[in-house]
Amino acid sequence: MNTAPTPSGPQGIVDVDTHLADADEELWRPYFAQGESEWAPRLEPHGTVTRLNVGGLVLPNPAGPGVGSPLGSGAASPVSSLDERRAFMRETGIARGFLLPGFVGLAALNHPDPTVRRVLARAHNALLHDLATEAPELEFVPVVLPDDPEWSLAELARWGTHRTLRAVVSRPTTLDPRPYRDGLKAPLLAHLAAEGIVLMLHGATGYHQASPLADQFDDYRYTHVFTHPFEQMTALTDLVASEALAGGLKVALVEAGCGWLPWFVGRLQEHFDHTGGLPRIDTDVTALLRSQVLVSVEPEDQGIEAFHAHFGEGMLAFGSDYPHWDAARPDDLLSLPQRLGEPAADGILRANARAFFGLAKA
């Protein structure tokens, strides 16, 4: 008997972390003009694996500090067609999926050349828009460049004429290890807060970003350990300290798990309340995050219970990480109701994301 979850119209599962599979040269040809061909993605052999060269950046980074996956482009399993993606969604019971970047969209945030950053981000967003138009169950989440607010605001205005923008995506660290330190003084963040558009922050390992801790290691085991949660800690500290969250910015922390947050927020609160010789910062960090932040988890995340004990049950949402090597499987979802009870499981799988992104109004 098939016991996998099934979608139920507007009450179906929401996946806030599914990825474009884009290690395909042919996929990108329509999205690069003739004068941009040198920056278009191309596959290259590197030892026993294939990697993607995107505008001169080899992805994942094959060696040295901040090294990426030894699987190369195989770190993300190929998705042969939109029908294959839809089949996964049906099998898993997903009614809405937030389609986040693959190689090219993430590389756009880290390329040293500002012109190439714009070209890559524009191409990624155009491809993503075409896919989301063909499959309305996929949420269009364009890449924005925090170092280039003028381009980013023009890009949002461009796509906003085509569809509702509920979220944009960037990295917690880019070429700049602290791209959000100015908070709402940055025109892009001010616009997102004013329009109620969620900033989704998603890390990745081996993408040439300025990663405060991962760049200290040249072993993928450790770069992968230190990339996601520690980059999110850096960004979250700046978004709290700059009062961007208090000023109305909504943020989704994606693919970093949740177990680190009770400890980290407790430590941050202690240092806001009292640090020798410095004035107190009058901020209730836990209450602020409950109001302004969503956190993605996979069903087997061992930190869920501790997170619920600290923050309550309204902040977590399901992320499959499909089609990556460590993605959740359809059967993984079956354990949540038994483990957490139906109300908490429903919050993670459906209700919390629908409320945070305004999907109940769609």
C-alpha positions as YAML, in Angstrom:
chain: A
units: angstrom
residues:
- id: 1
  name: MET
  ca: [0.00, 0.00, 0.00]
- id: 2
  name: ASN
  ca: [1.31, 3.46, -0.87]
- id: 3
  name: THR
  ca: [1.53, 5.42, 2.39]
- id: 4
  name: ALA
  ca: [3.41, 8.42, 1.04]
- id: 5
  name: PRO
  ca: [1.87, 11.83, 1.69]
- id: 6
  name: THR
  ca: [-0.43, 13.16, -1.00]
- id: 7
  name: PRO
  ca: [-1.12, 16.77, -1.91]
- id: 8
  name: SER
  ca: [-4.49, 18.18, -0.95]
- id: 9
  name: GLY
  ca: [-4.87, 21.35, -2.97]
- id: 10
  name: PRO
  ca: [-4.10, 24.43, -0.90]
- id: 11
  name: GLN
  ca: [-3.29, 22.25, 2.11]
- id: 12
  name: GLY
  ca: [-0.51, 20.37, 0.28]
- id: 13
  name: ILE
  ca: [3.10, 20.29, 1.48]
- id: 14
  name: VAL
  ca: [5.26, 23.37, 0.90]
- id: 15
  name: ASP
  ca: [8.93, 22.76, 0.06]
- id: 16
  name: VAL
  ca: [10.96, 25.91, 0.77]
- id: 17
  name: ASP
  ca: [14.26, 24.46, -0.46]
- id: 18
  name: THR
  ca: [14.35, 22.72, -3.83]
- id: 19
  name: HIS
  ca: [17.11, 23.43, -6.32]
- id: 20
  name: LEU
  ca: [17.53, 24.06, -9.99]
- id: 21
  name: ALA
  ca: [19.61, 21.29, -11.59]
- id: 22
  name: ASP
  ca: [21.65, 23.30, -14.06]
- id: 23
  name: ALA
  ca: [24.92, 21.49, -14.86]
- id: 24
  name: ASP
  ca: [23.91, 21.46, -18.53]
- id: 25
  name: GLU
  ca: [25.54, 23.63, -21.20]
- id: 26
  name: GLU
  ca: [22.59, 23.36, -23.57]
- id: 27
  name: LEU
  ca: [20.16, 24.53, -20.91]
- id: 28
  name: TRP
  ca: [21.87, 27.92, -20.75]
- id: 29
  name: ARG
  ca: [22.49, 28.73, -24.42]
- id: 30
  name: PRO
  ca: [19.25, 30.71, -24.91]
- id: 31
  name: TYR
  ca: [19.99, 32.92, -21.92]
- id: 32
  name: PHE
  ca: [23.42, 34.28, -22.90]
- id: 33
  name: ALA
  ca: [23.84, 36.85, -25.65]
- id: 34
  name: GLN
  ca: [26.55, 36.38, -28.26]
- id: 35
  name: GLY
  ca: [28.92, 38.81, -26.56]
- id: 36
  name: GLU
  ca: [28.50, 36.93, -23.28]
- id: 37
  name: SER
  ca: [29.42, 33.47, -24.57]
- id: 38
  name: GLU
  ca: [32.76, 33.39, -22.71]
- id: 39
  name: TRP
  ca: [30.85, 33.52, -19.42]
- id: 40
  name: ALA
  ca: [28.27, 30.86, -20.28]
- id: 41
  name: PRO
  ca: [28.51, 27.65, -18.21]
- id: 42
  name: ARG
  ca: [30.55, 24.81, -19.66]
- id: 43
  name: LEU
  ca: [31.36, 21.35, -18.34]
- id: 44
  name: GLU
  ca: [35.01, 20.45, -17.83]
- id: 45
  name: PRO
  ca: [36.80, 17.24, -16.74]
- id: 46
  name: HIS
  ca: [38.67, 17.53, -13.46]
- id: 47
  name: GLY
  ca: [40.38, 14.26, -12.65]
- id: 48
  name: THR
  ca: [37.71, 11.58, -12.42]
- id: 49
  name: VAL
  ca: [34.76, 13.97, -12.16]
- id: 50
  name: THR
  ca: [33.16, 16.74, -14.19]
- id: 51
  name: ARG
  ca: [32.86, 20.29, -12.87]
- id: 52
  name: LEU
  ca: [31.07, 23.36, -14.18]
- id: 53
  name: ASN
  ca: [33.02, 26.40, -15.28]
- id: 54
  name: VAL
  ca: [30.81, 29.46, -14.78]
- id: 55
  name: GLY
  ca: [32.40, 32.69, -15.98]
- id: 56
  name: GLY
  ca: [35.83, 31.35, -15.05]
- id: 57
  name: LEU
  ca: [34.81, 30.02, -11.62]
- id: 58
  name: VAL
  ca: [35.20, 26.23, -11.40]
- id: 59
  name: LEU
  ca: [32.31, 24.79, -9.37]
- id: 60
  name: PRO
  ca: [32.42, 23.23, -6.90]
- id: 61
  name: ASN
  ca: [35.87, 24.58, -6.03]
- id: 62
  name: PRO
  ca: [38.17, 21.58, -6.73]
- id: 63
  name: ALA
  ca: [40.93, 22.19, -4.19]
- id: 64
  name: GLY
  ca: [42.39, 24.43, -1.51]
- id: 65
  name: PRO
  ca: [40.71, 26.55, 1.17]
- id: 66
  name: GLY
  ca: [36.93, 26.43, 0.87]
- id: 67
  name: VAL
  ca: [37.07, 23.28, -1.28]
- id: 68
  name: GLY
  ca: [33.78, 21.95, -2.60]
- id: 69
  name: SER
  ca: [32.31, 18.51, -3.17]
- id: 70
  name: PRO
  ca: [34.60, 15.81, -4.59]
- id: 71
  name: LEU
  ca: [31.55, 14.67, -6.58]
- id: 72
  name: GLY
  ca: [31.90, 17.74, -8.81]
- id: 73
  name: SER
  ca: [28.76, 18.49, -10.77]
- id: 74
  name: GLY
  ca: [27.46, 15.13, -9.50]
- id: 75
  name: ALA
  ca: [26.83, 16.75, -6.10]
- id: 76
  name: ALA
  ca: [23.43, 17.62, -7.59]
- id: 77
  name: SER
  ca: [21.80, 14.70, -9.35]
- id: 78
  name: PRO
  ca: [20.63, 15.56, -12.87]
- id: 79
  name: VAL
  ca: [16.93, 16.24, -13.33]
- id: 80
  name: SER
  ca: [16.23, 15.30, -16.92]
- id: 81
  name: SER
  ca: [13.01, 17.26, -17.31]
- id: 82
  name: LEU
  ca: [10.36, 19.35, -15.63]
- id: 83
  name: ASP
  ca: [8.19, 16.23, -15.65]
- id: 84
  name: GLU
  ca: [10.79, 14.42, -13.52]
- id: 85
  name: ARG
  ca: [10.72, 17.25, -10.98]
- id: 86
  name: ARG
  ca: [6.94, 17.22, -10.93]
- id: 87
  name: ALA
  ca: [6.97, 13.47, -10.39]
- id: 88
  name: PHE
  ca: [9.13, 13.93, -7.28]
- id: 89
  name: MET
  ca: [6.73, 16.59, -6.03]
- id: 90
  name: ARG
  ca: [3.71, 14.33, -6.54]
- id: 91
  name: GLU
  ca: [5.44, 11.38, -4.88]
- id: 92
  name: THR
  ca: [6.39, 13.51, -1.88]
- id: 93
  name: GLY
  ca: [3.05, 15.32, -1.65]
- id: 94
  name: ILE
  ca: [4.48, 18.75, -2.44]
- id: 95
  name: ALA
  ca: [1.94, 21.27, -3.73]
- id: 96
  name: ARG
  ca: [4.32, 24.25, -3.87]
- id: 97
  name: GLY
  ca: [8.10, 24.31, -4.22]
- id: 98
  name: PHE
  ca: [10.37, 27.34, -3.82]
- id: 99
  name: LEU
  ca: [12.91, 26.83, -6.61]
- id: 100
  name: LEU
  ca: [16.31, 28.05, -5.43]
- id: 101
  name: PRO
  ca: [19.58, 28.37, -7.36]
- id: 102
  name: GLY
  ca: [21.87, 25.69, -8.64]
- id: 103
  name: PHE
  ca: [25.45, 26.28, -9.75]
- id: 104
  name: VAL
  ca: [24.91, 29.39, -11.85]
- id: 105
  name: GLY
  ca: [22.68, 31.37, -9.51]
- id: 106
  name: LEU
  ca: [25.03, 30.78, -6.59]
- id: 107
  name: ALA
  ca: [28.11, 31.60, -8.67]
- id: 108
  name: ALA
  ca: [26.51, 34.92, -9.62]
- id: 109
  name: LEU
  ca: [26.73, 36.04, -6.00]
- id: 110
  name: ASN
  ca: [30.47, 35.38, -5.74]
- id: 111
  name: HIS
  ca: [32.03, 36.26, -9.08]
- id: 112
  name: PRO
  ca: [34.71, 38.96, -8.72]
- id: 113
  name: ASP
  ca: [33.61, 40.82, -11.86]
- id: 114
  name: PRO
  ca: [30.45, 42.93, -11.30]
- id: 115
  name: THR
  ca: [29.49, 42.73, -14.98]
- id: 116
  name: VAL
  ca: [29.67, 38.92, -14.92]
- id: 117
  name: ARG
  ca: [27.65, 38.85, -11.68]
- id: 118
  name: ARG
  ca: [24.85, 40.74, -13.43]
- id: 119
  name: VAL
  ca: [24.97, 38.55, -16.54]
- id: 120
  name: LEU
  ca: [24.87, 35.32, -14.54]
- id: 121
  name: ALA
  ca: [22.09, 36.47, -12.21]
- id: 122
  name: ARG
  ca: [20.02, 37.79, -15.11]
- id: 123
  name: ALA
  ca: [20.39, 34.51, -17.03]
- id: 124
  name: HIS
  ca: [19.49, 32.47, -13.95]
- id: 125
  name: ASN
  ca: [16.41, 34.56, -13.24]
- id: 126
  name: ALA
  ca: [15.21, 34.37, -16.85]
- id: 127
  name: LEU
  ca: [15.53, 30.57, -16.91]
- id: 128
  name: LEU
  ca: [13.81, 30.28, -13.54]
- id: 129
  name: HIS
  ca: [10.96, 32.49, -14.69]
- id: 130
  name: ASP
  ca: [10.40, 30.30, -17.75]
- id: 131
  name: LEU
  ca: [10.28, 27.16, -15.61]
- id: 132
  name: ALA
  ca: [7.90, 28.70, -13.07]
- id: 133
  name: THR
  ca: [5.64, 29.93, -15.87]
- id: 134
  name: GLU
  ca: [5.45, 26.42, -17.30]
- id: 135
  name: ALA
  ca: [4.94, 24.87, -13.84]
- id: 136
  name: PRO
  ca: [2.92, 27.23, -11.58]
- id: 137
  name: GLU
  ca: [3.49, 24.94, -8.60]
- id: 138
  name: LEU
  ca: [7.10, 26.19, -8.64]
- id: 139
  name: GLU
  ca: [7.57, 29.51, -6.86]
- id: 140
  name: PHE
  ca: [9.72, 32.03, -8.75]
- id: 141
  name: VAL
  ca: [12.51, 33.19, -6.42]
- id: 142
  name: PRO
  ca: [14.95, 35.47, -8.26]
- id: 143
  name: VAL
  ca: [18.57, 35.95, -7.23]
- id: 144
  name: VAL
  ca: [19.46, 39.43, -5.98]
- id: 145
  name: LEU
  ca: [22.96, 40.86, -5.56]
- id: 146
  name: PRO
  ca: [23.34, 42.61, -2.18]
- id: 147
  name: ASP
  ca: [26.48, 44.40, -3.39]
- id: 148
  name: ASP
  ca: [24.56, 45.79, -6.42]
- id: 149
  name: PRO
  ca: [21.30, 47.29, -5.17]
- id: 150
  name: GLU
  ca: [20.70, 49.37, -8.31]
- id: 151
  name: TRP
  ca: [20.73, 46.30, -10.54]
- id: 152
  name: SER
  ca: [18.77, 44.24, -8.02]
- id: 153
  name: LEU
  ca: [15.98, 46.80, -7.67]
- id: 154
  name: ALA
  ca: [15.71, 47.09, -11.45]
- id: 155
  name: GLU
  ca: [15.55, 43.30, -11.70]
- id: 156
  name: LEU
  ca: [12.73, 43.15, -9.15]
- id: 157
  name: ALA
  ca: [10.83, 45.85, -11.01]
- id: 158
  name: ARG
  ca: [11.30, 43.90, -14.23]
- id: 159
  name: TRP
  ca: [9.92, 40.63, -12.90]
- id: 160
  name: GLY
  ca: [7.30, 42.24, -10.69]
- id: 161
  name: THR
  ca: [5.37, 43.22, -13.81]
- id: 162
  name: HIS
  ca: [5.05, 39.51, -14.69]
- id: 163
  name: ARG
  ca: [4.10, 37.89, -11.39]
- id: 164
  name: THR
  ca: [3.81, 38.22, -7.62]
- id: 165
  name: LEU
  ca: [7.22, 38.18, -5.94]
- id: 166
  name: ARG
  ca: [6.99, 36.58, -2.51]
- id: 167
  name: ALA
  ca: [10.71, 35.98, -2.00]
- id: 168
  name: VAL
  ca: [14.19, 36.61, -3.35]
- id: 169
  name: VAL
  ca: [17.34, 34.63, -2.63]
- id: 170
  name: SER
  ca: [20.92, 35.52, -1.83]
- id: 171
  name: ARG
  ca: [23.76, 34.06, 0.21]
- id: 172
  name: PRO
  ca: [24.52, 34.77, 3.88]
- id: 173
  name: THR
  ca: [28.07, 35.57, 2.75]
- id: 174
  name: THR
  ca: [29.09, 36.58, -0.78]
- id: 175
  name: LEU
  ca: [32.33, 38.22, -1.94]
- id: 176
  name: ASP
  ca: [31.75, 40.27, 1.20]
- id: 177
  name: PRO
  ca: [31.69, 38.17, 4.37]
- id: 178
  name: ARG
  ca: [29.13, 40.60, 5.87]
- id: 179
  name: PRO
  ca: [26.88, 41.89, 3.07]
- id: 180
  name: TYR
  ca: [23.98, 42.81, 5.41]
- id: 181
  name: ARG
  ca: [25.78, 44.85, 8.05]
- id: 182
  name: ASP
  ca: [24.04, 48.11, 6.99]
- id: 183
  name: GLY
  ca: [20.55, 46.71, 7.48]
- id: 184
  name: LEU
  ca: [17.74, 48.86, 6.12]
- id: 185
  name: LYS
  ca: [20.19, 51.62, 5.19]
- id: 186
  name: ALA
  ca: [20.85, 49.38, 2.19]
- id: 187
  name: PRO
  ca: [18.24, 50.27, -0.49]
- id: 188
  name: LEU
  ca: [17.63, 46.63, -1.44]
- id: 189
  name: LEU
  ca: [16.82, 45.50, 2.10]
- id: 190
  name: ALA
  ca: [14.68, 48.59, 2.66]
- id: 191
  name: HIS
  ca: [12.67, 47.75, -0.46]
- id: 192
  name: LEU
  ca: [12.18, 44.13, 0.58]
- id: 193
  name: ALA
  ca: [10.97, 45.19, 4.03]
- id: 194
  name: ALA
  ca: [8.60, 47.80, 2.61]
- id: 195
  name: GLU
  ca: [7.11, 45.38, 0.09]
- id: 196
  name: GLY
  ca: [6.91, 42.37, 2.43]
- id: 197
  name: ILE
  ca: [9.21, 40.31, 0.21]
- id: 198
  name: VAL
  ca: [11.09, 37.58, 2.08]
- id: 199
  name: LEU
  ca: [14.89, 37.46, 1.85]
- id: 200
  name: MET
  ca: [15.85, 33.78, 1.62]
- id: 201
  name: LEU
  ca: [19.46, 33.14, 2.65]
- id: 202
  name: HIS
  ca: [21.03, 29.95, 1.34]
- id: 203
  name: GLY
  ca: [24.65, 28.91, 1.72]
- id: 204
  name: ALA
  ca: [26.57, 26.37, -0.32]
- id: 205
  name: THR
  ca: [30.01, 24.80, -0.05]
- id: 206
  name: GLY
  ca: [32.81, 25.42, -2.52]
- id: 207
  name: TYR
  ca: [31.33, 28.40, -4.38]
- id: 208
  name: HIS
  ca: [34.21, 30.86, -3.85]
- id: 209
  name: GLN
  ca: [32.29, 32.95, -1.34]
- id: 210
  name: ALA
  ca: [34.01, 34.71, 1.56]
- id: 211
  name: SER
  ca: [33.18, 32.10, 4.18]
- id: 212
  name: PRO
  ca: [34.49, 33.08, 7.62]
- id: 213
  name: LEU
  ca: [35.19, 29.55, 8.86]
- id: 214
  name: ALA
  ca: [34.87, 27.20, 5.88]
- id: 215
  name: ASP
  ca: [37.72, 29.02, 4.12]
- id: 216
  name: GLN
  ca: [40.06, 27.87, 6.90]
- id: 217
  name: PHE
  ca: [39.77, 24.24, 5.73]
- id: 218
  name: ASP
  ca: [40.85, 22.37, 2.60]
- id: 219
  name: ASP
  ca: [38.90, 19.17, 3.37]
- id: 220
  name: TYR
  ca: [35.30, 18.97, 2.15]
- id: 221
  name: ARG
  ca: [34.20, 17.20, 5.33]
- id: 222
  name: TYR
  ca: [34.96, 20.34, 7.29]
- id: 223
  name: THR
  ca: [34.09, 23.00, 4.74]
- id: 224
  name: HIS
  ca: [30.63, 21.38, 4.55]
- id: 225
  name: VAL
  ca: [30.35, 21.34, 8.36]
- id: 226
  name: PHE
  ca: [31.24, 25.02, 8.70]
- id: 227
  name: THR
  ca: [29.67, 26.58, 5.61]
- id: 228
  name: HIS
  ca: [25.94, 26.60, 6.19]
- id: 229
  name: PRO
  ca: [25.22, 27.30, 9.89]
- id: 230
  name: PHE
  ca: [28.20, 29.54, 10.56]
- id: 231
  name: GLU
  ca: [27.58, 31.73, 7.52]
- id: 232
  name: GLN
  ca: [23.96, 32.06, 8.66]
- id: 233
  name: MET
  ca: [25.14, 33.09, 12.14]
- id: 234
  name: THR
  ca: [27.17, 35.89, 10.59]
- id: 235
  name: ALA
  ca: [24.27, 37.18, 8.51]
- id: 236
  name: LEU
  ca: [21.71, 36.79, 11.29]
- id: 237
  name: THR
  ca: [23.87, 38.77, 13.73]
- id: 238
  name: ASP
  ca: [24.07, 41.68, 11.29]
- id: 239
  name: LEU
  ca: [20.35, 41.54, 10.51]
- id: 240
  name: VAL
  ca: [19.51, 41.65, 14.22]
- id: 241
  name: ALA
  ca: [22.14, 44.20, 15.25]
- id: 242
  name: SER
  ca: [21.38, 46.55, 12.35]
- id: 243
  name: GLU
  ca: [17.67, 46.45, 13.30]
- id: 244
  name: ALA
  ca: [16.73, 45.20, 9.83]
- id: 245
  name: LEU
  ca: [14.46, 42.55, 11.37]
- id: 246
  name: ALA
  ca: [12.97, 45.02, 13.83]
- id: 247
  name: GLY
  ca: [12.33, 47.33, 10.86]
- id: 248
  name: GLY
  ca: [10.15, 44.73, 9.16]
- id: 249
  name: LEU
  ca: [12.48, 42.60, 7.03]
- id: 250
  name: LYS
  ca: [11.38, 38.95, 6.85]
- id: 251
  name: VAL
  ca: [14.15, 36.37, 6.44]
- id: 252
  name: ALA
  ca: [14.17, 32.63, 5.72]
- id: 253
  name: LEU
  ca: [17.30, 30.74, 6.80]
- id: 254
  name: VAL
  ca: [17.54, 27.77, 4.45]
- id: 255
  name: GLU
  ca: [19.46, 24.48, 4.57]
- id: 256
  name: ALA
  ca: [21.43, 25.16, 7.73]
- id: 257
  name: GLY
  ca: [19.32, 23.05, 10.10]
- id: 258
  name: CYS
  ca: [17.84, 24.38, 13.32]
- id: 259
  name: GLY
  ca: [19.68, 22.85, 16.27]
- id: 260
  name: TRP
  ca: [22.25, 25.64, 16.46]
- id: 261
  name: LEU
  ca: [19.69, 28.42, 16.85]
- id: 262
  name: PRO
  ca: [18.58, 27.99, 20.50]
- id: 263
  name: TRP
  ca: [22.22, 27.97, 21.63]
- id: 264
  name: PHE
  ca: [23.25, 30.81, 19.35]
- id: 265
  name: VAL
  ca: [20.28, 33.06, 20.16]
- id: 266
  name: GLY
  ca: [20.80, 32.43, 23.88]
- id: 267
  name: ARG
  ca: [24.44, 33.43, 23.57]
- id: 268
  name: LEU
  ca: [23.59, 36.49, 21.48]
- id: 269
  name: GLN
  ca: [20.95, 37.54, 24.04]
- id: 270
  name: GLU
  ca: [23.45, 37.22, 26.89]
- id: 271
  name: HIS
  ca: [25.81, 39.57, 25.09]
- id: 272
  name: PHE
  ca: [23.03, 42.03, 24.35]
- id: 273
  name: ASP
  ca: [21.99, 42.04, 28.01]
- id: 274
  name: HIS
  ca: [25.45, 42.46, 29.49]
- id: 275
  name: THR
  ca: [28.97, 42.57, 28.15]
- id: 276
  name: GLY
  ca: [31.62, 44.07, 30.40]
- id: 277
  name: GLY
  ca: [32.00, 47.78, 29.80]
- id: 278
  name: LEU
  ca: [29.43, 48.02, 26.97]
- id: 279
  name: PRO
  ca: [25.86, 49.36, 27.14]
- id: 280
  name: ARG
  ca: [22.91, 46.97, 27.09]
- id: 281
  name: ILE
  ca: [21.08, 46.43, 23.78]
- id: 282
  name: ASP
  ca: [17.36, 46.37, 24.49]
- id: 283
  name: THR
  ca: [16.31, 43.59, 22.10]
- id: 284
  name: ASP
  ca: [14.40, 40.39, 22.79]
- id: 285
  name: VAL
  ca: [16.15, 38.26, 20.15]
- id: 286
  name: THR
  ca: [13.86, 35.24, 20.55]
- id: 287
  name: ALA
  ca: [10.70, 37.32, 20.14]
- id: 288
  name: LEU
  ca: [12.20, 39.11, 17.14]
- id: 289
  name: LEU
  ca: [13.01, 35.85, 15.38]
- id: 290
  name: ARG
  ca: [9.58, 34.40, 16.13]
- id: 291
  name: SER
  ca: [8.07, 37.36, 14.31]
- id: 292
  name: GLN
  ca: [10.46, 37.77, 11.38]
- id: 293
  name: VAL
  ca: [12.30, 34.52, 10.64]
- id: 294
  name: LEU
  ca: [11.49, 31.13, 9.11]
- id: 295
  name: VAL
  ca: [13.95, 28.22, 9.30]
- id: 296
  name: SER
  ca: [14.00, 25.24, 6.96]
- id: 297
  name: VAL
  ca: [14.54, 21.71, 8.21]
- id: 298
  name: GLU
  ca: [14.65, 18.23, 6.78]
- id: 299
  name: PRO
  ca: [12.39, 15.72, 8.54]
- id: 300
  name: GLU
  ca: [15.18, 13.85, 10.33]
- id: 301
  name: ASP
  ca: [16.78, 16.98, 11.83]
- id: 302
  name: GLN
  ca: [17.62, 16.06, 15.43]
- id: 303
  name: GLY
  ca: [17.36, 19.65, 16.63]
- id: 304
  name: ILE
  ca: [13.62, 20.09, 16.02]
- id: 305
  name: GLU
  ca: [12.45, 19.28, 19.56]
- id: 306
  name: ALA
  ca: [14.98, 21.64, 21.19]
- id: 307
  name: PHE
  ca: [14.06, 24.34, 18.71]
- id: 308
  name: HIS
  ca: [10.35, 23.94, 19.46]
- id: 309
  name: ALA
  ca: [11.06, 24.08, 23.19]
- id: 310
  name: HIS
  ca: [12.79, 27.45, 22.79]
- id: 311
  name: PHE
  ca: [10.88, 29.15, 19.97]
- id: 312
  name: GLY
  ca: [7.52, 27.36, 19.82]
- id: 313
  name: GLU
  ca: [6.19, 25.53, 16.77]
- id: 314
  name: GLY
  ca: [5.59, 28.39, 14.32]
- id: 315
  name: MET
  ca: [9.04, 28.95, 12.76]
- id: 316
  name: LEU
  ca: [10.08, 25.72, 11.03]
- id: 317
  name: ALA
  ca: [9.31, 24.71, 7.45]
- id: 318
  name: PHE
  ca: [10.14, 21.70, 5.31]
- id: 319
  name: GLY
  ca: [12.99, 21.83, 2.81]
- id: 320
  name: SER
  ca: [13.73, 18.79, 0.65]
- id: 321
  name: ASP
  ca: [17.09, 19.98, -0.79]
- id: 322
  name: TYR
  ca: [16.13, 18.06, -3.95]
- id: 323
  name: PRO
  ca: [18.06, 16.97, -6.05]
- id: 324
  name: HIS
  ca: [21.26, 17.13, -3.97]
- id: 325
  name: TRP
  ca: [23.17, 14.12, -2.68]
- id: 326
  name: ASP
  ca: [21.82, 14.61, 0.88]
- id: 327
  name: ALA
  ca: [18.23, 15.44, -0.09]
- id: 328
  name: ALA
  ca: [15.19, 14.28, 1.87]
- id: 329
  name: ARG
  ca: [13.31, 11.30, 0.48]
- id: 330
  name: PRO
  ca: [9.53, 10.90, 0.33]
- id: 331
  name: ASP
  ca: [9.56, 8.24, 3.05]
- id: 332
  name: ASP
  ca: [11.38, 10.63, 5.43]
- id: 333
  name: LEU
  ca: [8.23, 12.69, 5.80]
- id: 334
  name: LEU
  ca: [6.28, 9.80, 7.27]
- id: 335
  name: SER
  ca: [8.21, 9.94, 10.54]
- id: 336
  name: LEU
  ca: [7.26, 13.52, 11.45]
- id: 337
  name: PRO
  ca: [3.69, 13.02, 12.72]
- id: 338
  name: GLN
  ca: [4.71, 10.00, 14.80]
- id: 339
  name: ARG
  ca: [7.69, 11.86, 16.21]
- id: 340
  name: LEU
  ca: [6.19, 15.32, 16.82]
- id: 341
  name: GLY
  ca: [2.43, 14.86, 16.71]
- id: 342
  name: GLU
  ca: [0.10, 15.97, 13.95]
- id: 343
  name: PRO
  ca: [-0.13, 19.74, 14.78]
- id: 344
  name: ALA
  ca: [3.65, 20.27, 14.90]
- id: 345
  name: ALA
  ca: [4.21, 18.13, 11.82]
- id: 346
  name: ASP
  ca: [1.53, 20.02, 9.91]
- id: 347
  name: GLY
  ca: [3.19, 23.29, 10.89]
- id: 348
  name: ILE
  ca: [6.52, 22.17, 9.43]
- id: 349
  name: LEU
  ca: [5.08, 20.59, 6.29]
- id: 350
  name: ARG
  ca: [2.39, 23.13, 5.45]
- id: 351
  name: ALA
  ca: [1.07, 25.81, 7.76]
- id: 352
  name: ASN
  ca: [4.17, 27.75, 8.82]
- id: 353
  name: ALA
  ca: [5.48, 28.37, 5.30]
- id: 354
  name: ARG
  ca: [2.01, 29.21, 3.98]
- id: 355
  name: ALA
  ca: [1.57, 31.87, 6.65]
- id: 356
  name: PHE
  ca: [5.11, 33.28, 6.37]
- id: 357
  name: PHE
  ca: [5.07, 33.65, 2.58]
- id: 358
  name: GLY
  ca: [1.41, 34.69, 2.34]
- id: 359
  name: LEU
  ca: [0.44, 31.59, 0.41]
- id: 360
  name: ALA
  ca: [-2.88, 31.38, 2.25]
- id: 361
  name: LYS
  ca: [-3.86, 34.55, 0.43]
- id: 362
  name: ALA
  ca: [-2.83, 33.23, -2.98]
...
